[in-house]
Short mmCIF file of C-alpha atoms in Angstrom, two decimals:
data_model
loop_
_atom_site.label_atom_id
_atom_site.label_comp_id
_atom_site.label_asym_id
_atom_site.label_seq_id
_atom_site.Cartn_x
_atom_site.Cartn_y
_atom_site.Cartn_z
CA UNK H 1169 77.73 128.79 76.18
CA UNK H 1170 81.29 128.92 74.95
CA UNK H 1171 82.29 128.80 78.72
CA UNK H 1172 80.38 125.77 79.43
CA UNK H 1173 81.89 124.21 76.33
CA UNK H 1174 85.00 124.52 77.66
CA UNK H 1175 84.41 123.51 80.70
CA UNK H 1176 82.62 120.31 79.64
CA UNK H 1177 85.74 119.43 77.36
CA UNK H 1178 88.02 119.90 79.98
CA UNK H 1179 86.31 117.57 82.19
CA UNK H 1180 85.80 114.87 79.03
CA UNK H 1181 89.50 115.37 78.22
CA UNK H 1182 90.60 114.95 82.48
CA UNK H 1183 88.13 111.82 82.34
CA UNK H 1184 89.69 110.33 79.35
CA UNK H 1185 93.54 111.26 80.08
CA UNK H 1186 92.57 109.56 83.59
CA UNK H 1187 90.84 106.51 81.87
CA UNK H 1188 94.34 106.10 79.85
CA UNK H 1189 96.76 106.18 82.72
CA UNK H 1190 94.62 103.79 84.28
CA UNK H 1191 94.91 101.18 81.10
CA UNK H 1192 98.23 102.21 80.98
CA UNK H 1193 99.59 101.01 84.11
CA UNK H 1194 96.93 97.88 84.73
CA UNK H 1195 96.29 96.59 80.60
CA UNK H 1196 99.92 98.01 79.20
CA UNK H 1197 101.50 97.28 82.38
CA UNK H 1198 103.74 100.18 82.30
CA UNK H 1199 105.65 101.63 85.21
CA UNK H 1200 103.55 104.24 87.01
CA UNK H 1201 106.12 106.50 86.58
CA UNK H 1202 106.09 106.88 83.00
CA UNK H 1203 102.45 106.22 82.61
CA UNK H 1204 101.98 109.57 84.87
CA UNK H 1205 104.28 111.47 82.66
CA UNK H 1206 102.59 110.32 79.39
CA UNK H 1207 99.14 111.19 80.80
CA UNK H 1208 100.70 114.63 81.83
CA UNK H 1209 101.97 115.30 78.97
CA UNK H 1210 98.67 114.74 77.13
CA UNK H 1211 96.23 116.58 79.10
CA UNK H 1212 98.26 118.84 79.05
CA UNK H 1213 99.03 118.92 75.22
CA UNK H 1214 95.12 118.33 74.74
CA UNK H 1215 93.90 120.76 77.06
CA UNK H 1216 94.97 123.59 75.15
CA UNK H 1217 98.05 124.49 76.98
CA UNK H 1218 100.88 126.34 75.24
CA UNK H 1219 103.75 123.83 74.41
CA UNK H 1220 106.54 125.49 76.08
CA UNK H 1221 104.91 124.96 79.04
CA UNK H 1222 103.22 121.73 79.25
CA UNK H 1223 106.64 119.79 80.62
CA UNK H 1224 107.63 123.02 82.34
CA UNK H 1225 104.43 122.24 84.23
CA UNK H 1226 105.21 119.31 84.86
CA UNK H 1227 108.72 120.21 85.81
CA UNK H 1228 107.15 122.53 88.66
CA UNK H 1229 105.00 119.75 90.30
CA UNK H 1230 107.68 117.47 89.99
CA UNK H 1231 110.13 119.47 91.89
CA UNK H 1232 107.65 120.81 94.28
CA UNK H 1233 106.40 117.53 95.38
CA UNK H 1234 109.55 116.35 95.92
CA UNK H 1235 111.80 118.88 97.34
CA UNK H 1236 109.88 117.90 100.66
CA UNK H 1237 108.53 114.40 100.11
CA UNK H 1238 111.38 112.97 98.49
CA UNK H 1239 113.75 113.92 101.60
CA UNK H 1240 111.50 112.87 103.85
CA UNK H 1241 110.70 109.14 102.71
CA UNK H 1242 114.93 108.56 102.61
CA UNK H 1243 115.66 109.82 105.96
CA UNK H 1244 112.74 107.33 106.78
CA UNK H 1245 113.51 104.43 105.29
CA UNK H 1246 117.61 104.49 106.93
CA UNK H 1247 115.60 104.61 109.67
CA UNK H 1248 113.11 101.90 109.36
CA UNK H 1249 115.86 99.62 108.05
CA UNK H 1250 118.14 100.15 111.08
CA UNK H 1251 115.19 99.25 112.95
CA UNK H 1252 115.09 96.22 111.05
CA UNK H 1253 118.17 94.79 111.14
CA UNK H 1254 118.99 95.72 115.29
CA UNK H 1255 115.44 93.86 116.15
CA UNK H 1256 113.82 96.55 117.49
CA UNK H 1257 110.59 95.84 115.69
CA UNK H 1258 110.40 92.35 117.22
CA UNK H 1259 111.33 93.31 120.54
CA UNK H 1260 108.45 96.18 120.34
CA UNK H 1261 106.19 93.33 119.39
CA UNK H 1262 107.11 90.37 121.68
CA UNK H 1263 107.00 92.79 124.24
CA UNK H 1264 103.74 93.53 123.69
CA UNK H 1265 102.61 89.70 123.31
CA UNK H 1266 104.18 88.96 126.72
CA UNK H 1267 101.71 91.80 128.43
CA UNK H 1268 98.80 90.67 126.44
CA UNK H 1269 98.65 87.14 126.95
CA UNK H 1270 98.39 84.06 124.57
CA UNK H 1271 94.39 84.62 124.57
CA UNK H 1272 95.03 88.25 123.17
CA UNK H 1273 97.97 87.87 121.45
CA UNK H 1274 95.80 89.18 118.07
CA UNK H 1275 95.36 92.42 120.20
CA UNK H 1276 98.99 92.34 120.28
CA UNK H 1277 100.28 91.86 116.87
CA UNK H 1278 97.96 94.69 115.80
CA UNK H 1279 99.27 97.40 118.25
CA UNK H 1280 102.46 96.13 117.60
CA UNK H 1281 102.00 96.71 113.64
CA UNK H 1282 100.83 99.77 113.98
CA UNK H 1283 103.62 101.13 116.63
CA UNK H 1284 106.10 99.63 113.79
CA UNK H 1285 104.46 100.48 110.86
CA UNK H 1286 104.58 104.45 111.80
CA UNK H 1287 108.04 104.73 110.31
CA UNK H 1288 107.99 101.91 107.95
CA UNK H 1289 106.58 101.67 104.14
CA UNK H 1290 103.97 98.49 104.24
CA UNK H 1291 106.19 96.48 102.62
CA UNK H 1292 109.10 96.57 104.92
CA UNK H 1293 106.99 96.09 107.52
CA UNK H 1294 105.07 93.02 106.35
CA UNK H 1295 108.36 91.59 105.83
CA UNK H 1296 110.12 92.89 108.77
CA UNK H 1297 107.09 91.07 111.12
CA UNK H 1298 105.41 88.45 109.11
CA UNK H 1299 107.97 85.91 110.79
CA UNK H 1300 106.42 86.92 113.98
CA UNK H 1301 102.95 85.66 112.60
CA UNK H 1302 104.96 82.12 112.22
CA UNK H 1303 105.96 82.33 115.72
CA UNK H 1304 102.95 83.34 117.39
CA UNK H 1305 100.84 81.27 115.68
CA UNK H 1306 103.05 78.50 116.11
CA UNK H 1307 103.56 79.15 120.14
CA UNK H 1308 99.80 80.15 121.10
CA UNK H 1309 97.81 77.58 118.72
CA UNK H 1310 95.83 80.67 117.41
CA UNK H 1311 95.21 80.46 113.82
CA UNK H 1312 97.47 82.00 110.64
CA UNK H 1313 94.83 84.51 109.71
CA UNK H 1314 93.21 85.22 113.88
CA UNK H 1315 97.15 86.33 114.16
CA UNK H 1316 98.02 87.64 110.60
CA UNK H 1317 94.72 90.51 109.98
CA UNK H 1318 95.64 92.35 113.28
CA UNK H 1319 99.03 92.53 111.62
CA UNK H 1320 98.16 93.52 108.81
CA UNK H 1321 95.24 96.20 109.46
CA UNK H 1322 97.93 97.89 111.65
CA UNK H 1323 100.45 98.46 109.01
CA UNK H 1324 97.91 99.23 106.28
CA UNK H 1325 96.16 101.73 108.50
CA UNK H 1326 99.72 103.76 109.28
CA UNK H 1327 100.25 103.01 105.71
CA UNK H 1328 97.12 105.29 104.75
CA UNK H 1329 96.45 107.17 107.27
CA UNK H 1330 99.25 109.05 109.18
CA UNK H 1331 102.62 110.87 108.14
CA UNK H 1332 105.13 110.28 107.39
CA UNK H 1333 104.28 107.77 105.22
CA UNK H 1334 104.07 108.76 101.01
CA UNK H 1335 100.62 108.60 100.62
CA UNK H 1336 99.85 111.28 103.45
CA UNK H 1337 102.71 113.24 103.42
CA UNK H 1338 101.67 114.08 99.20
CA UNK H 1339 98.14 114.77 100.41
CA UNK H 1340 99.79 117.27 102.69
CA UNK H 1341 101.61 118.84 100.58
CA UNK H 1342 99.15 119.04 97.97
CA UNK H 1343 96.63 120.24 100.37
CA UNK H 1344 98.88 122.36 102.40
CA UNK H 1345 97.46 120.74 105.66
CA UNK H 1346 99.73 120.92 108.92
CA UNK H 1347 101.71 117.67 109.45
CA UNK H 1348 101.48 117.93 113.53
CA UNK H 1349 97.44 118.11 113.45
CA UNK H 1350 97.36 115.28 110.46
CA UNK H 1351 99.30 112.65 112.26
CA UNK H 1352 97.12 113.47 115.51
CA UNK H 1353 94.25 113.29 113.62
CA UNK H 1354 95.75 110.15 111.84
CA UNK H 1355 96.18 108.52 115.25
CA UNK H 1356 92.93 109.16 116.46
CA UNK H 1357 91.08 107.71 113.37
CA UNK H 1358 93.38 104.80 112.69
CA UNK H 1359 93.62 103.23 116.50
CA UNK H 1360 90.07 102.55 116.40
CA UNK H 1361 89.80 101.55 112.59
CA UNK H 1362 92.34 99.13 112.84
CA UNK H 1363 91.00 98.09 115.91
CA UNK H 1364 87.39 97.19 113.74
CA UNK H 1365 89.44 96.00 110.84
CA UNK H 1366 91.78 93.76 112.33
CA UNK H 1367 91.12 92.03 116.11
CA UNK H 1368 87.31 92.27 115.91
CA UNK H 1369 87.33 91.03 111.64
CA UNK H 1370 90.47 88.77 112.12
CA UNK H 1371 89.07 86.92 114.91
CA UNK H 1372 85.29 86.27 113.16
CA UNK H 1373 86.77 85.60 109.26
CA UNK H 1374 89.48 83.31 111.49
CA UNK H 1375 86.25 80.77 112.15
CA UNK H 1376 85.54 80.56 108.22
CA UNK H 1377 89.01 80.64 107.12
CA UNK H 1378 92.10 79.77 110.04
CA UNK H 1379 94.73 79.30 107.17
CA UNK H 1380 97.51 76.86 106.88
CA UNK H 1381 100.80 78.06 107.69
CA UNK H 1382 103.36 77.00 104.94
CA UNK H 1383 105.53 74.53 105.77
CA UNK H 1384 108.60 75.80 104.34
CA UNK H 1385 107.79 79.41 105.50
CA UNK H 1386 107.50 77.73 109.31
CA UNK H 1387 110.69 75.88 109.16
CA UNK H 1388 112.34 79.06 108.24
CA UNK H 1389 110.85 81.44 110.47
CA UNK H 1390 110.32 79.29 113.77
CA UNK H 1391 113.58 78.64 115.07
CA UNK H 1392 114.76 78.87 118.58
CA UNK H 1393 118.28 79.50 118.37
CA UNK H 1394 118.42 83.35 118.22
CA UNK H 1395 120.48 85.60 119.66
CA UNK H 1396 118.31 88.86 121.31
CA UNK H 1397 121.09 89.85 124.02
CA UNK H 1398 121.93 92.54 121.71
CA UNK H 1399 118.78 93.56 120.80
CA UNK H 1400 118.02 97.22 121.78
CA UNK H 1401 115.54 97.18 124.62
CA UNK H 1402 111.67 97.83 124.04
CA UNK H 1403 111.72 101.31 125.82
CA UNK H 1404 115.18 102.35 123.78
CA UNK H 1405 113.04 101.24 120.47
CA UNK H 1406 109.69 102.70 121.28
CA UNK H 1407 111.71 106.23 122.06
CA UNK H 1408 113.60 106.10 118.95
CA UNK H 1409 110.55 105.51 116.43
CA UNK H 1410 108.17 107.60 117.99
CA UNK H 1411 110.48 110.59 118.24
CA UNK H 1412 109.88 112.26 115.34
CA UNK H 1413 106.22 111.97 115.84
CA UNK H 1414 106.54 113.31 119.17
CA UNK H 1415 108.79 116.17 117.97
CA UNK H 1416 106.06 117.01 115.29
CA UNK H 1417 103.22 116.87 117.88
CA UNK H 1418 105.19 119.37 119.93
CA UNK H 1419 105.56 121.89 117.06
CA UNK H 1420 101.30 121.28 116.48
CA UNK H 1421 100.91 122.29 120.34
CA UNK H 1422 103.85 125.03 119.82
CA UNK H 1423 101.86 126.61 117.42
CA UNK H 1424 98.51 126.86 118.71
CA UNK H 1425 99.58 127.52 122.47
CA UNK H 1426 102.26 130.56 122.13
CA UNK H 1427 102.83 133.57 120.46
CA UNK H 1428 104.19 133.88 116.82
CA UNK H 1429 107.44 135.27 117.55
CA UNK H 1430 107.86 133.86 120.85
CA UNK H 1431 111.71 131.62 121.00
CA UNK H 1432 110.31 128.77 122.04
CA UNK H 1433 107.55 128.22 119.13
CA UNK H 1434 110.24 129.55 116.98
CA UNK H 1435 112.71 126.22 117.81
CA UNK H 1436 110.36 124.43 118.04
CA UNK H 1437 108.81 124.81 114.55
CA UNK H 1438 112.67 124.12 113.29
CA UNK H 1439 112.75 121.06 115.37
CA UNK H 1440 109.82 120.00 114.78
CA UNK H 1441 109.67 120.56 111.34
CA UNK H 1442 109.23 116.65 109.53
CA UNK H 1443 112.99 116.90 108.03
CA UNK H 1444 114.26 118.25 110.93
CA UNK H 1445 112.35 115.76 113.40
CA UNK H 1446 113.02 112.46 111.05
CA UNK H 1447 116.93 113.35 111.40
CA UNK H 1448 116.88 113.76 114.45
CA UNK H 1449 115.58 110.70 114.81
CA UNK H 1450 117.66 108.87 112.34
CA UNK H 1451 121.16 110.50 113.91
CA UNK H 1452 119.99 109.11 117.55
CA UNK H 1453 119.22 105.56 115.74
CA UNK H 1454 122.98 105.39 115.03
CA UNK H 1455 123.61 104.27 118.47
CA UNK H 1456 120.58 102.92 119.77
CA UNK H 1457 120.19 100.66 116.84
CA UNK H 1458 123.76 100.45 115.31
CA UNK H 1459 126.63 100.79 117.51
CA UNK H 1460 124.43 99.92 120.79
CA UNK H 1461 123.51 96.43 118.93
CA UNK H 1462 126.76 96.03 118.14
CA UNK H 1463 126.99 97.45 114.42
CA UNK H 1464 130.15 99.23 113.08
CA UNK H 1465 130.63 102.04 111.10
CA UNK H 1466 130.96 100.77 108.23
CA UNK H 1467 128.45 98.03 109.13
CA UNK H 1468 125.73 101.64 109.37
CA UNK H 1469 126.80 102.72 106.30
CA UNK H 1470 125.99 99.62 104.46
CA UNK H 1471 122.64 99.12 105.68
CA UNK H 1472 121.46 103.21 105.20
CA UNK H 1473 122.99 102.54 101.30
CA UNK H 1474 120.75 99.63 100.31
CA UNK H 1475 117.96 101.11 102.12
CA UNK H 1476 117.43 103.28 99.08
CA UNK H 1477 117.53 101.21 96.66
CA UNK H 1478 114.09 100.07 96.71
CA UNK H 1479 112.76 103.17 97.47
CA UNK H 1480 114.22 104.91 94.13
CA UNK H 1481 111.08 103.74 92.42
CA UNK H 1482 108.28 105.04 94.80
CA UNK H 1483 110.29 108.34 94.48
CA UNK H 1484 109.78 108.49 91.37
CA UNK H 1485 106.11 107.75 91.22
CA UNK H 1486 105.42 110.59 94.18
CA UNK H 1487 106.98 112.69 91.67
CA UNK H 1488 105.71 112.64 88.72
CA UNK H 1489 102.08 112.59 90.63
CA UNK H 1490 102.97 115.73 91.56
CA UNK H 1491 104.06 116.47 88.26
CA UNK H 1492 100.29 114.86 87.12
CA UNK H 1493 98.49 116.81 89.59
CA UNK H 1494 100.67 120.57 88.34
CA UNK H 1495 99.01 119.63 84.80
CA UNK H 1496 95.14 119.66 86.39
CA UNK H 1497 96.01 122.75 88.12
CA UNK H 1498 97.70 124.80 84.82
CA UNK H 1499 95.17 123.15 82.45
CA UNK H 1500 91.79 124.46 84.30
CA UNK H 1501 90.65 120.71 84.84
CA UNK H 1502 91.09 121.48 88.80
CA UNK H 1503 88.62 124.53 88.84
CA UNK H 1504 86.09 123.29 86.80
CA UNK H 1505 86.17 120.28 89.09
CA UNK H 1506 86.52 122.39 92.12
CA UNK H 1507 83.48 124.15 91.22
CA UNK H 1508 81.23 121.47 89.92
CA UNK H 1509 81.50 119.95 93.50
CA UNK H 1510 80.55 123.32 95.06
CA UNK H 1511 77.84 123.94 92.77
CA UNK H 1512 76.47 119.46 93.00
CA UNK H 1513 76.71 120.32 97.09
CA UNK H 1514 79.35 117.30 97.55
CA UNK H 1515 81.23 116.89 101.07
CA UNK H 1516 85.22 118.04 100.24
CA UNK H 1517 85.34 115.06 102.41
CA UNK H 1518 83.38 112.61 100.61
CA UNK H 1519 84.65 113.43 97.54
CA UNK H 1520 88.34 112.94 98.48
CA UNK H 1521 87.50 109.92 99.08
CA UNK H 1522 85.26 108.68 96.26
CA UNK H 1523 87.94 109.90 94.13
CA UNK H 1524 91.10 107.88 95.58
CA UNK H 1525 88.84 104.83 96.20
CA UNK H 1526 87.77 104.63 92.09
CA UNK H 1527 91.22 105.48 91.49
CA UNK H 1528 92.49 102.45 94.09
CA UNK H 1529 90.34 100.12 92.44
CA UNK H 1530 91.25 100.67 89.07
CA UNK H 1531 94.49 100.83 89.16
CA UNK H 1532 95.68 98.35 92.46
CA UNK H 1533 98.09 101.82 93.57
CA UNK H 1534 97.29 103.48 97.08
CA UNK H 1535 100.04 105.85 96.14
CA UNK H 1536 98.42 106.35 92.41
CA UNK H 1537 94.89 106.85 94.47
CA UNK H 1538 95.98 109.46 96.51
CA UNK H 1539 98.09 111.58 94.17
CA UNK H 1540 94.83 111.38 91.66
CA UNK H 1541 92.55 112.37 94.21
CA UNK H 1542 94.33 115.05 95.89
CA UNK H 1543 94.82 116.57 92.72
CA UNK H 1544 91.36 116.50 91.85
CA UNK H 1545 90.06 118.23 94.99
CA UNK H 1546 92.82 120.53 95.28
CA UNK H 1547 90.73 122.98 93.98
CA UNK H 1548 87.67 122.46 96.25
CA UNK H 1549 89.44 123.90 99.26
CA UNK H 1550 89.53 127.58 98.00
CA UNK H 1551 85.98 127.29 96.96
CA UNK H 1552 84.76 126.19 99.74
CA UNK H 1553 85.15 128.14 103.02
CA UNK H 1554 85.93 126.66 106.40
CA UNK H 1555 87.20 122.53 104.81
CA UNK H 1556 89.76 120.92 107.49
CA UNK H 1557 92.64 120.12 105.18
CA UNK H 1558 94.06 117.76 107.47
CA UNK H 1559 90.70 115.76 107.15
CA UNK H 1560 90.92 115.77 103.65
CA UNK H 1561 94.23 114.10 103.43
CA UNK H 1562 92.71 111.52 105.73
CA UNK H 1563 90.09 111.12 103.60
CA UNK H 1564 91.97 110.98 100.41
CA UNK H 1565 94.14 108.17 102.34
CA UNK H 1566 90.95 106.36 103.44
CA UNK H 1567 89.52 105.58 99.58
CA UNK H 1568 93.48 104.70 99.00
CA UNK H 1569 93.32 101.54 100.64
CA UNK H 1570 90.01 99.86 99.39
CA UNK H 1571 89.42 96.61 98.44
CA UNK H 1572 92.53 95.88 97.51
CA UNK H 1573 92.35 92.66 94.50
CA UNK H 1574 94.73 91.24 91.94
CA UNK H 1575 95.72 94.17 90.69
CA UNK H 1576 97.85 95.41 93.53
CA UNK H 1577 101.22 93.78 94.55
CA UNK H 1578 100.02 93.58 98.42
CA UNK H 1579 97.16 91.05 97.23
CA UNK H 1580 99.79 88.74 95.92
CA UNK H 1581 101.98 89.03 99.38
CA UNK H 1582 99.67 88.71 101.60
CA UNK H 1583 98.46 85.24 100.08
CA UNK H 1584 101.52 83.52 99.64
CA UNK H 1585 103.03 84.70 102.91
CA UNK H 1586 99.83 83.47 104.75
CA UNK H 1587 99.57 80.59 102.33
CA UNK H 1588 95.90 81.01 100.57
CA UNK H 1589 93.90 80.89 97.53
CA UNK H 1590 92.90 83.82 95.88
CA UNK H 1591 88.94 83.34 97.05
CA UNK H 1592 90.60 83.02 100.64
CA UNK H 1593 92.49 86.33 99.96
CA UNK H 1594 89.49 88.23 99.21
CA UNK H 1595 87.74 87.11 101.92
CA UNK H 1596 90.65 87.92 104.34
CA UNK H 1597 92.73 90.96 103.14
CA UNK H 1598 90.30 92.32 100.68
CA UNK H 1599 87.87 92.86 102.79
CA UNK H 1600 89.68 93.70 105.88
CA UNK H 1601 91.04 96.90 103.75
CA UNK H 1602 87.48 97.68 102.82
CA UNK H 1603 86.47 98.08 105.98
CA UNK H 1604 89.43 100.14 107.19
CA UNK H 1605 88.26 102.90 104.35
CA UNK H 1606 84.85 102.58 104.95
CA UNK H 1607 85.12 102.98 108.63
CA UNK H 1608 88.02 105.20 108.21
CA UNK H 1609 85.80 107.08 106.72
CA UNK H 1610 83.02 106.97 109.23
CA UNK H 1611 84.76 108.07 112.00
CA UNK H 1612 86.90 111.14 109.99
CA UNK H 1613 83.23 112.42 108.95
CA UNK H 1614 82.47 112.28 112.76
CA UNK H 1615 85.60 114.19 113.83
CA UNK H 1616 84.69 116.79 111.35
CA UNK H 1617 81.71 117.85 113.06
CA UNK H 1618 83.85 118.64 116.28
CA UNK H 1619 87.12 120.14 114.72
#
């Protein structure tokens, strides 16, 4: 009796401690990074810990989470930002509108999104290509939004979905799931997703709702007077973003095709290794999208410094979630979880993602969602025998990215960009990222039957 006492406190004091950080960030509106360390800190404090080592705790996950996640997302933003500035991204995507054609130029945009969006936070990406949305629309007489949901439901479903993005790459290392198998995994979930979520939605919400292109936004963006011979070429681009993903796949196919010790695996799990593979690609970038463009040294330099800066913040965030998720483990809150779901018969799968979508919801944070919910079914995975790990970091990244409303930054983006009201933004991008976690969802509980 004493036992289930416990237990039920724990899960009353996890529920309330969660309920807080919630209020915290959306009612208080304070920074996600402090909320997370305040509701560590308490559950922590209330769980019964001993003091001296509720912020050593904390300390731990911090550190942990970071000493692989927080090298990762800076060697990918320099590279995302030289990307940027030396037009790759738009010639990857006029490229791609030139093969398609004017009549499926929303086929375009959306592959083109989601070839960009592999190395690039959302944000960047939105920015880096929303001009593009202008132009298109502008050029082909399709619609604002036929044009603009393709776009987005490719970046949003890299965003969630596939490494080396922050979401993912925390569910990884929370899960300890193998990068190579989650980003092919990733890939084969989020092509067709986004294909649902974006072309197919985009082109029947496009009927109800076309949008009307700012005026301002279109004299800025559609102009006719710029300079591309400089621009690195679409093959040169494609190479240089994809490479780390293609070194990572290699190490994947390293490890399941040759021996252990054997010197080829054994490169190839240096080189492919994320750190390893993302600097590699980042070092090659130097020419093909700085001094090949026509960038000095010094020109480099300045663009990899302020790439940082706006990343210091979701550095932060990733980790004191790991710091947040430490405190579940050291506290008990994680086993008595862990074994409720064994004992209630719930899919690892389908709880991820239950988890991270109640957690999106509240609290308007895909990044918030996922370290949550990993955290919480951490402890599932040693209770229950045989649970893909890469599938649960899918999942977890699935319920990250629902229904996005007016709690979450992207909300307020995406409808003055695109120039709507805020019923017009839940009928466009709300429910476009609905459906990319609900059929997300569908089609990683269908893979799971076959890996």
């Amino acid at each position: 009796m004493l036992g289930l006492t416990r237990e039920t406190y724990l899960l009353v004091d996890a529920g309330a401690t969660i309920i807080g950080l919630i209020l915290l960030i959306t009612r208080s509106k304070i920074h996600p990074f402090i909320a997370l360390t305040i509701a560590a800190g308490f559950l922590g404090l209330t769980s019964g810990m001993a003091t001296d080592l509720v912020m050593k705790s904390f300390q731990d996950g911090f550190g942990g989470v970071l000493g692989f996640v927080g090298i990762v997302l800076g060697l990918g933003t320099m590279l995302g930002k030289l990307m940027a500035e030396s037009g790759g991204a738009d010639q990857i995507a006029q490229t791609l509108i030139r093969t398609f054609g004017k009549e499926r130029v929303h086929w375009a945009m959306m592959l083109a999104a989601f070839l960009v969006g592999l190395p690039l936070f959302f944000e960047i990406g939105f920015v880096l290509l929303v001009p593009l949305v202008y132009i298109v629309a502008r050029r082909s007489g399709v619609s604002l939004v036929k044009v603009g949901i393709p776009l987005l439901a490719g970046l949003s479903v890299v965003h969630g979905l596939v490494p080396p993005h922050p979401g993912p790459l925390l569910a990884i290392s929370v899960f300890g799931a193998d990068i190579g198998k989650t980003i092919f995994y990733g890939l084969i979930v989020g092509l067709p997703t986004a294909l649902i979520a974006g072309p197919i939605y985009g082109s029947f919400i496009a009927k109800r709702i076309p949008g009307e292109a700012s005026p301002e936004l279109m004299e800025q963006f559609v102009r006719d007077d710029v300079d591309t011979a400089r621009m690195p070429s679409f093959t040169v681009t494609l190479i240089t973003i994809l490479m780390p993903v293609f070194l990572m796949l290699l190490k994947a196919l390293a490890d399941i095709a040759l021996a252990e010790h054997n010197v080829v695996r054994v490169w190839m799990d240096l080189i492919g290794h994320p750190i390893a593979a993302l600097l590699v690609a980042l070092l090659v970038s130097f020419y093909t999208f700085g001094s090949n463009c026509g960038f000095s040294r010094d020109k480099i330099i300045k663009l990899l410094n302020d790439s940082l800066a706006p990343v210091a913040s979701i550095v932060l965030i990733v980790g004191a979630g790991g710091g947040f998720k430490q405190m579940l483990v050291a506290s008990g809150v994680g086993d008595v979880i862990g074994h409720l779901a064994v004992q209630a018969s719930v899919s690892p799968i389908l709880l991820a993602w239950l988890v991270a979508a109640v957690i999106r919801v509240a609290t308007g944070s895909a990044t918030v969602a996922t370290i949550t919910g990993a955290g919480i079914v951490m402890p599932v995975i040693s209770l229950v025998p045989g649970v893909n790990r890469e599938l649960l970091v899918l999942a977890t990244g699935a319920g990250s990215v629902i229904f996005s409303h007016v709690n979450d930054a992207g909300f307020w983006l995406v409808k003055q960009y695109f120039n709507m009201t805020v019923a017009e933004t839940f009928k466009t991008w709300s429910i476009m990222e609905t459906i990319i976690s609900v059929v997300g969802l569908g089609f990683i509980l269908l893979l799971s039957l076959v890996v």
